[in-house]
Amino acid sequence: MPDNSGISAALVRLSFLVQRLYAQACSRHDLSPAQAQLMCVIKDQPRGMTELTHMLGLERPGLTGLADRIERRGLLRREVRPNDRRTVMVSLTRTGKKVTEAFYAEVTASLQGVVAHLPADERQQFEETAFSIIMAEQVPAIFGDFEAAGRSAV
Amino acid sequence: MPDNSGISAALVRLSFLVQRLYAQACSRHDLSPAQAQLMCVIKDQPRGMTELTHMLGLERPGLTGLADRIERRGLLRREVRPNDRRTVMVSLTRTGKKVTEAFYAEVTASLQGVVAHLPADERQQFEETAFSIIMAEQVPAIFGDFEAAGRSAV
DNA sequence: TATTGTTATACTCTATAACTATA
DNA sequence: TATAGTTATAGAGTATAACAATA
C-alpha cells in the first residue's frame, strides 16, 4: 500500500518503463531514441533549428549533429528559408515520414499494451491526471497528435 | 478532452518531464543520469555487476565503464567476493552515500512538486495506478525505498 | 566448458567555445 | 551588434567482439 512519498518512485519507475519500451521500438527501426524523438517532433510539420532546441532541450551544436546523422540516412531534409536566410527549416523526407509513422504506431501500441489490464475508468482517470500534469508543467509536444482538438503544439 | 489513444502520448510526455527533472537534479550534484541511476540502485545494498546489468538494462562493458567513472570520483567501491572470486560486489563509499541521499531527496521533492497541484484523492489514485503498471510490468527497483513494506527489490 | 568481468573499438549523444553568414 | 547555424573538441554512454580469470 503506497504511502504519499511513494509517488516519486512511481514516477521514476514508470518513466524508466516508458523509456525502455520507447528504446525497444527505436531498435526495431534502427533509430536511436534521440533520433526518433526529433523525427516525431517534425512528423507533421517542419520546424526551425532553434525552435527544435527549445522543444527537445538541447544546445544547438547537439541538434546540428543529430540532424546530420538522420539526414545522412536520407530520412531528414534541411531547407534554407528565403525570408531569413540564416534560418534552416527541418522536415522529414518521404522515407523519413514512413519510418516515423511506423515507429509512432509501434510505440503507441506498445504503451497501450501496458495499460490494457486496467479497468477502462481507471485508465481514463490516469490519462486525465497525466495530461493535467503535462499541461501544468508545459511539457513540449514531443509525441502525440499535435493537430487534435484542444492539444496544440509547444 | 483526451480520447483513448492519447494515453500513449501522455505516457511519453510524462516520461520526458520526469527525465528532465531527474537530469536537473543530476546536474546540481555533478552526476550524469546513468551515474545517478546506478548509485540509487546500490544506495541501500551492494550488488553484483551482472545483477546490475539486469536491473539497469545495460550490457556488461557499459556497466564496467559506468562504475569506473563513479569509482574514479571516489563515490563507489568494488570488492571481490571471497566465495566466488570472479564476482565483484559494488557499493557506495561514505561520500557516495551522502551524495546519493542528497540527490535522492531532491528528486523526490522535485517530483512531489509536480503533483502538488492535484487534489489528494486524485494524486493517490494516480500513484496506485502507476504502481499497478510497474508491478504488472516488473519494472526493476531502480528508485524508491526498497525496504518499504510490500515493495521489495527487483 | 560456462560464467564473471574487463579491455578494445567504434559510434552516438551532448556540452562549451569559437567561427561564419545573415539581419 | 544580435541571431541562426555550424565546426571543433572533448567526455560520457553504450554496443559488439575478444580476452582473462575463476568455477
mmCIF file of C-alpha atoms (C1' of nucleotides) in Angstrom:
data_model
loop_
_atom_site.group_PDB
_atom_site.id
_atom_site.type_symbol
_atom_site.label_atom_id
_atom_site.label_comp_id
_atom_site.label_asym_id
_atom_site.label_seq_id
_atom_site.Cartn_x
_atom_site.Cartn_y
_atom_site.Cartn_z
ATOM 1 C CA MET A 1 0.000 0.000 0.000
ATOM 2 C CA PRO A 2 1.970 3.024 -1.235
ATOM 3 C CA ASP A 3 2.284 5.994 1.121
ATOM 4 C CA ASN A 4 2.340 9.572 -0.110
ATOM 5 C CA SER A 5 6.099 9.845 -0.676
ATOM 6 C CA GLY A 6 5.970 6.810 -2.967
ATOM 7 C CA ILE A 7 4.627 8.836 -5.832
ATOM 8 C CA SER A 8 8.133 9.965 -6.769
ATOM 9 C CA ALA A 9 9.355 6.406 -7.038
ATOM 10 C CA ALA A 10 6.283 5.568 -9.056
ATOM 11 C CA LEU A 11 7.021 8.390 -11.489
ATOM 12 C CA VAL A 12 10.691 7.483 -11.882
ATOM 13 C CA ARG A 13 9.987 3.818 -12.437
ATOM 14 C CA LEU A 14 7.114 4.490 -14.789
ATOM 15 C CA SER A 15 9.396 6.748 -16.766
ATOM 16 C CA PHE A 16 12.025 4.014 -16.834
ATOM 17 C CA LEU A 17 9.447 1.625 -18.263
ATOM 18 C CA VAL A 18 8.339 4.084 -20.935
ATOM 19 C CA GLN A 19 11.943 4.762 -21.932
ATOM 20 C CA ARG A 20 12.625 1.057 -22.202
ATOM 21 C CA LEU A 21 9.648 0.417 -24.467
ATOM 22 C CA TYR A 22 10.446 3.517 -26.492
ATOM 23 C CA ALA A 23 14.038 2.337 -26.933
ATOM 24 C CA GLN A 24 12.878 -1.113 -27.997
ATOM 25 C CA ALA A 25 10.691 0.389 -30.700
ATOM 26 C CA CYS A 26 13.647 2.522 -31.769
ATOM 27 C CA SER A 27 15.821 -0.564 -32.119
ATOM 28 C CA ARG A 28 13.309 -2.229 -34.374
ATOM 29 C CA HIS A 29 13.615 0.732 -36.745
ATOM 30 C CA ASP A 30 17.347 1.169 -36.314
ATOM 31 C CA LEU A 31 16.883 4.556 -34.687
ATOM 32 C CA SER A 32 18.346 5.991 -31.514
ATOM 33 C CA PRO A 33 15.878 7.477 -29.016
ATOM 34 C CA ALA A 34 17.220 10.962 -29.739
ATOM 35 C CA GLN A 35 16.758 10.477 -33.477
ATOM 36 C CA ALA A 36 13.250 9.107 -33.070
ATOM 37 C CA GLN A 37 12.317 11.964 -30.807
ATOM 38 C CA LEU A 38 13.406 14.588 -33.293
ATOM 39 C CA MET A 39 11.620 12.775 -36.095
ATOM 40 C CA CYS A 40 8.390 12.604 -34.099
ATOM 41 C CA VAL A 41 8.519 16.330 -33.426
ATOM 42 C CA ILE A 42 8.754 17.186 -37.115
ATOM 43 C CA LYS A 43 6.442 14.386 -38.214
ATOM 44 C CA ASP A 44 3.571 16.682 -39.142
ATOM 45 C CA GLN A 45 5.291 19.997 -39.729
ATOM 46 C CA PRO A 46 8.735 21.445 -40.450
ATOM 47 C CA ARG A 47 10.459 23.312 -37.640
ATOM 48 C CA GLY A 48 13.396 25.646 -37.328
ATOM 49 C CA MET A 49 16.561 24.522 -35.607
ATOM 50 C CA THR A 50 16.312 26.959 -32.723
ATOM 51 C CA GLU A 51 12.689 26.065 -32.107
ATOM 52 C CA LEU A 52 13.724 22.419 -32.001
ATOM 53 C CA THR A 53 16.438 23.047 -29.430
ATOM 54 C CA HIS A 54 13.769 24.510 -27.163
ATOM 55 C CA MET A 55 11.373 21.634 -27.678
ATOM 56 C CA LEU A 56 13.984 18.938 -27.197
ATOM 57 C CA GLY A 57 16.031 20.664 -24.528
ATOM 58 C CA LEU A 58 19.292 20.516 -26.473
ATOM 59 C CA GLU A 59 22.015 23.018 -27.235
ATOM 60 C CA ARG A 60 22.376 23.953 -30.878
ATOM 61 C CA PRO A 61 25.520 22.017 -31.694
ATOM 62 C CA GLY A 62 23.932 18.854 -30.394
ATOM 63 C CA LEU A 63 20.940 19.330 -32.614
ATOM 64 C CA THR A 64 23.146 20.034 -35.615
ATOM 65 C CA GLY A 65 24.879 16.694 -35.176
ATOM 66 C CA LEU A 66 21.637 14.869 -34.507
ATOM 67 C CA ALA A 67 20.074 16.279 -37.681
ATOM 68 C CA ASP A 68 23.271 15.444 -39.589
ATOM 69 C CA ARG A 69 23.088 11.778 -38.693
ATOM 70 C CA ILE A 70 19.420 11.490 -39.649
ATOM 71 C CA GLU A 71 19.986 13.436 -42.840
ATOM 72 C CA ARG A 72 22.903 11.192 -43.777
ATOM 73 C CA ARG A 73 20.463 8.294 -43.773
ATOM 74 C CA GLY A 74 18.082 10.085 -46.092
ATOM 75 C CA LEU A 75 15.316 10.488 -43.526
ATOM 76 C CA LEU A 76 15.523 14.234 -42.990
ATOM 77 C CA ARG A 77 15.939 17.320 -45.135
ATOM 78 C CA ARG A 78 17.123 20.839 -44.403
ATOM 79 C CA GLU A 79 15.908 23.862 -46.321
ATOM 80 C CA VAL A 80 17.005 27.464 -46.043
ATOM 81 C CA ARG A 81 14.185 29.909 -45.678
ATOM 82 C CA PRO A 82 14.095 32.589 -48.382
ATOM 83 C CA ASN A 83 12.810 35.279 -45.994
ATOM 84 C CA ASP A 84 15.575 34.966 -43.444
ATOM 85 C CA ARG A 85 18.472 33.133 -44.968
ATOM 86 C CA ARG A 86 20.022 32.415 -41.608
ATOM 87 C CA THR A 87 17.275 30.041 -40.570
ATOM 88 C CA VAL A 88 17.029 26.394 -41.572
ATOM 89 C CA MET A 89 13.756 24.518 -41.686
ATOM 90 C CA VAL A 90 13.988 20.817 -40.932
ATOM 91 C CA SER A 91 11.490 18.296 -42.275
ATOM 92 C CA LEU A 92 11.195 14.582 -43.000
ATOM 93 C CA THR A 93 11.716 13.038 -46.402
ATOM 94 C CA ARG A 94 9.075 10.695 -47.731
ATOM 95 C CA THR A 95 11.073 7.749 -46.395
ATOM 96 C CA GLY A 96 11.605 9.518 -43.099
ATOM 97 C CA LYS A 97 7.904 10.075 -42.774
ATOM 98 C CA LYS A 98 7.146 6.413 -43.405
ATOM 99 C CA VAL A 99 9.686 5.290 -40.851
ATOM 100 C CA THR A 100 8.396 7.768 -38.296
ATOM 101 C CA GLU A 101 4.802 6.766 -38.763
ATOM 102 C CA ALA A 102 5.611 3.100 -38.377
ATOM 103 C CA PHE A 103 7.695 3.831 -35.304
ATOM 104 C CA TYR A 104 4.996 6.062 -33.876
ATOM 105 C CA ALA A 105 2.338 3.395 -34.327
ATOM 106 C CA GLU A 106 4.502 0.809 -32.605
ATOM 107 C CA VAL A 107 5.218 2.983 -29.600
ATOM 108 C CA THR A 108 1.544 3.794 -29.318
ATOM 109 C CA ALA A 109 0.582 0.133 -29.435
ATOM 110 C CA SER A 110 3.313 -0.839 -27.008
ATOM 111 C CA LEU A 111 2.238 1.726 -24.436
ATOM 112 C CA GLN A 112 -1.423 0.942 -24.844
ATOM 113 C CA GLY A 113 -0.486 -2.648 -24.077
ATOM 114 C CA VAL A 114 0.986 -1.553 -20.802
ATOM 115 C CA VAL A 115 -2.310 -0.084 -19.603
ATOM 116 C CA ALA A 116 -4.529 -2.706 -21.231
ATOM 117 C CA HIS A 117 -5.004 -4.601 -17.987
ATOM 118 C CA LEU A 118 -6.532 -1.589 -16.257
ATOM 119 C CA PRO A 119 -10.293 -1.090 -15.954
ATOM 120 C CA ALA A 120 -11.475 1.458 -18.513
ATOM 121 C CA ASP A 121 -12.459 4.086 -15.961
ATOM 122 C CA GLU A 122 -9.165 3.818 -14.106
ATOM 123 C CA ARG A 123 -7.263 4.104 -17.383
ATOM 124 C CA GLN A 124 -9.301 7.126 -18.340
ATOM 125 C CA GLN A 125 -8.685 8.797 -14.992
ATOM 126 C CA PHE A 126 -4.985 8.051 -15.236
ATOM 127 C CA GLU A 127 -4.748 9.668 -18.647
ATOM 128 C CA GLU A 128 -6.578 12.748 -17.467
ATOM 129 C CA THR A 129 -4.299 13.187 -14.487
ATOM 130 C CA ALA A 130 -1.216 12.657 -16.630
ATOM 131 C CA PHE A 131 -2.414 15.315 -19.069
ATOM 132 C CA SER A 132 -3.155 17.724 -16.304
ATOM 133 C CA ILE A 133 0.440 17.364 -15.072
ATOM 134 C CA ILE A 134 1.812 17.764 -18.589
ATOM 135 C CA MET A 135 -0.230 20.877 -19.199
ATOM 136 C CA ALA A 136 0.625 22.421 -15.851
ATOM 137 C CA GLU A 137 4.330 21.812 -16.480
ATOM 138 C CA GLN A 138 4.134 22.931 -20.096
ATOM 139 C CA VAL A 139 5.820 19.817 -21.409
ATOM 140 C CA PRO A 140 6.548 20.342 -25.106
ATOM 141 C CA ALA A 141 4.664 18.328 -27.692
ATOM 142 C CA ILE A 142 7.387 15.801 -28.391
ATOM 143 C CA PHE A 143 4.932 12.991 -29.075
ATOM 144 C CA GLY A 144 1.269 12.890 -29.905
ATOM 145 C CA ASP A 145 -1.314 14.009 -32.343
ATOM 146 C CA PHE A 146 -0.438 17.688 -32.373
ATOM 147 C CA GLU A 147 -3.410 18.621 -34.508
ATOM 148 C CA ALA A 148 -6.009 17.087 -32.207
ATOM 149 C CA ALA A 149 -8.556 19.491 -30.805
ATOM 150 C CA GLY A 150 -7.544 21.018 -27.515
ATOM 151 C CA ARG A 151 -3.956 19.823 -27.606
ATOM 152 C CA SER A 152 -1.991 22.214 -29.747
ATOM 153 C CA ALA A 153 1.758 22.207 -30.169
ATOM 154 C CA VAL A 154 4.555 23.583 -27.970
ATOM 155 C CA MET B 1 -10.668 16.183 -23.790
ATOM 156 C CA PRO B 2 -8.218 13.314 -24.432
ATOM 157 C CA ASP B 3 -9.507 10.296 -26.360
ATOM 158 C CA ASN B 4 -8.371 6.778 -25.562
ATOM 159 C CA SER B 5 -5.355 6.675 -27.880
ATOM 160 C CA GLY B 6 -3.969 9.765 -26.177
ATOM 161 C CA ILE B 7 -2.716 7.756 -23.250
ATOM 162 C CA SER B 8 0.439 6.842 -25.146
ATOM 163 C CA ALA B 9 1.282 10.472 -25.754
ATOM 164 C CA ALA B 10 0.551 11.196 -22.115
ATOM 165 C CA LEU B 11 2.974 8.496 -21.020
ATOM 166 C CA VAL B 12 5.742 9.611 -23.360
ATOM 167 C CA ARG B 13 5.444 13.247 -22.377
ATOM 168 C CA LEU B 14 5.172 12.475 -18.701
ATOM 169 C CA SER B 15 8.312 10.398 -19.020
ATOM 170 C CA PHE B 16 10.022 13.289 -20.790
ATOM 171 C CA LEU B 17 9.123 15.557 -17.878
ATOM 172 C CA VAL B 18 10.419 13.102 -15.298
ATOM 173 C CA GLN B 19 13.665 12.665 -17.208
ATOM 174 C CA ARG B 20 14.108 16.414 -17.401
ATOM 175 C CA LEU B 21 13.637 16.921 -13.669
ATOM 176 C CA TYR B 22 15.833 13.926 -12.924
ATOM 177 C CA ALA B 23 18.577 15.338 -15.154
ATOM 178 C CA GLN B 24 18.325 18.736 -13.489
ATOM 179 C CA ALA B 25 18.829 17.165 -10.077
ATOM 180 C CA CYS B 26 21.783 15.234 -11.522
ATOM 181 C CA SER B 27 23.361 18.462 -12.739
ATOM 182 C CA ARG B 28 23.125 20.016 -9.309
ATOM 183 C CA HIS B 29 25.235 17.137 -7.982
ATOM 184 C CA ASP B 30 27.534 16.919 -10.975
ATOM 185 C CA LEU B 31 26.235 13.478 -11.863
ATOM 186 C CA SER B 32 25.056 12.065 -15.154
ATOM 187 C CA PRO B 33 21.641 10.373 -15.170
ATOM 188 C CA ALA B 34 23.289 7.000 -15.739
ATOM 189 C CA GLN B 35 25.631 7.523 -12.804
ATOM 190 C CA ALA B 36 22.828 8.655 -10.520
ATOM 191 C CA GLN B 37 20.718 5.694 -11.512
ATOM 192 C CA LEU B 38 23.425 3.205 -10.655
ATOM 193 C CA MET B 39 24.097 4.960 -7.377
ATOM 194 C CA CYS B 40 20.424 4.888 -6.428
ATOM 195 C CA VAL B 41 20.250 1.162 -7.100
ATOM 196 C CA ILE B 42 23.133 0.390 -4.732
ATOM 197 C CA LYS B 43 22.147 3.070 -2.227
ATOM 198 C CA ASP B 44 20.967 0.618 0.416
ATOM 199 C CA GLN B 45 22.768 -2.567 -0.524
ATOM 200 C CA PRO B 46 25.761 -3.775 -2.550
ATOM 201 C CA ARG B 47 25.031 -5.583 -5.802
ATOM 202 C CA GLY B 48 26.959 -7.750 -8.206
ATOM 203 C CA MET B 49 27.851 -6.451 -11.648
ATOM 204 C CA THR B 50 25.742 -8.964 -13.532
ATOM 205 C CA GLU B 51 22.753 -8.317 -11.312
ATOM 206 C CA LEU B 52 23.159 -4.609 -12.026
ATOM 207 C CA THR B 53 23.226 -5.123 -15.783
ATOM 208 C CA HIS B 54 19.825 -6.793 -15.469
ATOM 209 C CA MET B 55 18.391 -4.052 -13.303
ATOM 210 C CA LEU B 56 19.689 -1.214 -15.439
ATOM 211 C CA GLY B 57 19.274 -2.863 -18.813
ATOM 212 C CA LEU B 58 22.912 -2.459 -19.807
ATOM 213 C CA GLU B 59 25.484 -4.778 -21.337
ATOM 214 C CA ARG B 60 28.403 -5.623 -19.106
ATOM 215 C CA PRO B 61 31.072 -3.492 -20.746
ATOM 216 C CA GLY B 62 28.857 -0.467 -20.400
ATOM 217 C CA LEU B 63 28.419 -1.084 -16.715
ATOM 218 C CA THR B 64 32.159 -1.581 -16.242
ATOM 219 C CA GLY B 65 32.819 1.857 -17.699
ATOM 220 C CA LEU B 66 29.990 3.459 -15.760
ATOM 221 C CA ALA B 67 31.281 2.030 -12.489
ATOM 222 C CA ASP B 68 34.823 3.075 -13.444
ATOM 223 C CA ARG B 69 33.826 6.703 -13.797
ATOM 224 C CA ILE B 70 31.974 6.774 -10.482
ATOM 225 C CA GLU B 71 34.780 4.917 -8.739
ATOM 226 C CA ARG B 72 37.335 7.368 -10.126
ATOM 227 C CA ARG B 73 35.483 10.116 -8.270
ATOM 228 C CA GLY B 74 35.621 8.223 -5.029
ATOM 229 C CA LEU B 75 31.884 7.600 -4.813
ATOM 230 C CA LEU B 76 31.852 3.882 -5.456
ATOM 231 C CA ARG B 77 33.871 0.870 -4.376
ATOM 232 C CA ARG B 78 34.378 -2.585 -5.869
ATOM 233 C CA GLU B 79 35.079 -5.648 -3.732
ATOM 234 C CA VAL B 80 35.862 -9.173 -4.852
ATOM 235 C CA ARG B 81 33.793 -11.797 -3.138
ATOM 236 C CA PRO B 82 35.847 -14.440 -1.306
ATOM 237 C CA ASN B 83 33.367 -17.225 -2.110
ATOM 238 C CA ASP B 84 33.392 -16.776 -5.851
ATOM 239 C CA ARG B 85 36.399 -14.752 -6.823
ATOM 240 C CA ARG B 86 35.013 -13.986 -10.261
ATOM 241 C CA THR B 87 32.238 -11.803 -8.917
ATOM 242 C CA VAL B 88 32.590 -8.164 -7.925
ATOM 243 C CA MET B 89 30.311 -6.513 -5.403
ATOM 244 C CA VAL B 90 29.692 -2.836 -5.983
ATOM 245 C CA SER B 91 28.780 -0.444 -3.177
ATOM 246 C CA LEU B 92 28.894 3.252 -2.347
ATOM 247 C CA THR B 93 31.621 4.898 -0.321
ATOM 248 C CA ARG B 94 30.615 7.098 2.576
ATOM 249 C CA THR B 95 30.861 10.131 0.304
ATOM 250 C CA GLY B 96 28.941 8.345 -2.406
ATOM 251 C CA LYS B 97 26.185 7.532 0.014
ATOM 252 C CA LYS B 98 25.906 11.154 1.117
ATOM 253 C CA VAL B 99 25.748 12.395 -2.452
ATOM 254 C CA THR B 100 23.175 9.785 -3.374
ATOM 255 C CA GLU B 101 20.963 10.577 -0.424
ATOM 256 C CA ALA B 102 21.019 14.287 -1.168
ATOM 257 C CA PHE B 103 20.281 13.624 -4.826
ATOM 258 C CA TYR B 104 17.526 11.203 -3.946
ATOM 259 C CA ALA B 105 15.862 13.698 -1.646
ATOM 260 C CA GLU B 106 15.952 16.387 -4.320
ATOM 261 C CA VAL B 107 14.411 14.209 -6.988
ATOM 262 C CA THR B 108 11.715 13.164 -4.566
ATOM 263 C CA ALA B 109 10.922 16.764 -3.694
ATOM 264 C CA SER B 110 11.004 17.849 -7.325
ATOM 265 C CA LEU B 111 8.562 15.166 -8.411
ATOM 266 C CA GLN B 112 6.287 15.744 -5.483
ATOM 267 C CA GLY B 113 6.173 19.352 -6.579
ATOM 268 C CA VAL B 114 4.892 18.273 -9.958
ATOM 269 C CA VAL B 115 1.843 16.591 -8.467
ATOM 270 C CA ALA B 116 1.333 19.111 -5.675
ATOM 271 C CA HIS B 117 -1.455 20.903 -7.526
ATOM 272 C CA LEU B 118 -3.570 17.759 -7.709
ATOM 273 C CA PRO B 119 -6.367 17.041 -5.247
ATOM 274 C CA ALA B 120 -5.201 14.486 -2.693
ATOM 275 C CA ASP B 121 -7.566 11.769 -3.820
ATOM 276 C CA GLU B 122 -6.627 12.171 -7.468
ATOM 277 C CA ARG B 123 -2.941 12.057 -6.563
ATOM 278 C CA GLN B 124 -3.485 8.949 -4.507
ATOM 279 C CA GLN B 125 -5.363 7.255 -7.307
ATOM 280 C CA PHE B 126 -2.670 8.222 -9.799
ATOM 281 C CA GLU B 127 0.032 6.715 -7.626
ATOM 282 C CA GLU B 128 -1.898 3.483 -7.207
ATOM 283 C CA THR B 129 -2.446 3.114 -10.926
ATOM 284 C CA ALA B 130 1.198 3.860 -11.640
ATOM 285 C CA PHE B 131 2.286 1.216 -9.148
ATOM 286 C CA SER B 132 -0.066 -1.306 -10.604
ATOM 287 C CA ILE B 133 1.512 -0.764 -14.032
ATOM 288 C CA ILE B 134 5.013 -1.000 -12.586
ATOM 289 C CA MET B 135 4.208 -4.217 -10.771
ATOM 290 C CA ALA B 136 2.487 -5.780 -13.758
ATOM 291 C CA GLU B 137 5.471 -4.939 -15.966
ATOM 292 C CA GLN B 138 8.002 -5.979 -13.345
ATOM 293 C CA VAL B 139 9.930 -2.750 -13.563
ATOM 294 C CA PRO B 140 13.133 -3.150 -11.541
ATOM 295 C CA ALA B 141 13.578 -1.185 -8.321
ATOM 296 C CA ILE B 142 15.816 1.499 -9.731
ATOM 297 C CA PHE B 143 14.444 4.180 -7.427
ATOM 298 C CA GLY B 144 12.500 4.115 -4.201
ATOM 299 C CA ASP B 145 12.522 2.847 -0.708
ATOM 300 C CA PHE B 146 13.339 -0.766 -1.452
ATOM 301 C CA GLU B 147 12.829 -1.861 2.135
ATOM 302 C CA ALA B 148 9.306 -0.459 2.465
ATOM 303 C CA ALA B 149 6.621 -2.997 3.230
ATOM 304 C CA GLY B 150 5.060 -4.541 0.179
ATOM 305 C CA ARG B 151 7.564 -3.121 -2.277
ATOM 306 C CA SER B 152 10.570 -5.434 -2.243
ATOM 307 C CA ALA B 153 13.503 -5.192 -4.639
ATOM 308 C CA VAL B 154 13.889 -6.421 -8.230
ATOM 309 C "C1'" DT C 1 33.217 -25.533 -20.633
ATOM 310 C "C1'" DA C 2 30.449 -21.946 -18.581
ATOM 311 C "C1'" DT C 3 30.422 -17.680 -16.063
ATOM 312 C "C1'" DT C 4 32.162 -13.055 -14.440
ATOM 313 C "C1'" DG C 5 34.230 -9.162 -15.513
ATOM 314 C "C1'" DT C 6 37.430 -6.287 -18.305
ATOM 315 C "C1'" DT C 7 39.685 -4.449 -22.493
ATOM 316 C "C1'" DA C 8 39.474 -2.886 -27.287
ATOM 317 C "C1'" DT C 9 36.965 -0.476 -30.547
ATOM 318 C "C1'" DA C 10 33.512 2.311 -32.635
ATOM 319 C "C1'" DC C 11 29.651 5.300 -32.815
ATOM 320 C "C1'" DT C 12 26.002 8.233 -30.826
ATOM 321 C "C1'" DC C 13 24.874 11.928 -27.706
ATOM 322 C "C1'" DT C 14 25.699 16.297 -25.864
ATOM 323 C "C1'" DA C 15 28.117 20.293 -23.816
ATOM 324 C "C1'" DT C 16 31.242 24.567 -24.295
ATOM 325 C "C1'" DA C 17 33.812 27.636 -27.166
ATOM 326 C "C1'" DA C 18 34.868 29.598 -31.445
ATOM 327 C "C1'" DC C 19 33.516 30.604 -36.111
ATOM 328 C "C1'" DT C 20 30.521 32.011 -40.391
ATOM 329 C "C1'" DA C 21 26.722 34.068 -42.583
ATOM 330 C "C1'" DT C 22 22.866 36.895 -42.410
ATOM 331 C "C1'" DA C 23 19.975 40.597 -40.436
ATOM 332 C "C1'" DT D 1 25.729 44.157 -32.837
ATOM 333 C "C1'" DA D 2 22.470 40.291 -32.485
ATOM 334 C "C1'" DT D 3 20.814 35.951 -34.226
ATOM 335 C "C1'" DA D 4 20.956 31.246 -36.671
ATOM 336 C "C1'" DG D 5 23.629 27.531 -37.513
ATOM 337 C "C1'" DT D 6 27.925 25.051 -37.941
ATOM 338 C "C1'" DT D 7 32.578 23.387 -36.797
ATOM 339 C "C1'" DA D 8 35.972 21.910 -33.331
ATOM 340 C "C1'" DT D 9 36.782 19.438 -29.400
ATOM 341 C "C1'" DA D 10 36.076 16.520 -25.524
ATOM 342 C "C1'" DG D 11 33.898 13.391 -22.432
ATOM 343 C "C1'" DA D 12 30.006 10.294 -21.297
ATOM 344 C "C1'" DG D 13 27.172 6.417 -22.629
ATOM 345 C "C1'" DT D 14 26.648 2.027 -24.730
ATOM 346 C "C1'" DA D 15 27.046 -1.820 -28.022
ATOM 347 C "C1'" DT D 16 29.760 -5.897 -30.099
ATOM 348 C "C1'" DA D 17 33.743 -8.800 -30.080
ATOM 349 C "C1'" DA D 18 37.698 -10.626 -27.993
ATOM 350 C "C1'" DC D 19 40.103 -11.698 -23.813
ATOM 351 C "C1'" DA D 20 41.377 -13.158 -18.751
ATOM 352 C "C1'" DA D 21 40.365 -15.322 -14.557
ATOM 353 C "C1'" DT D 22 37.735 -18.388 -11.938
ATOM 354 C "C1'" DA D 23 34.470 -22.192 -11.277
#
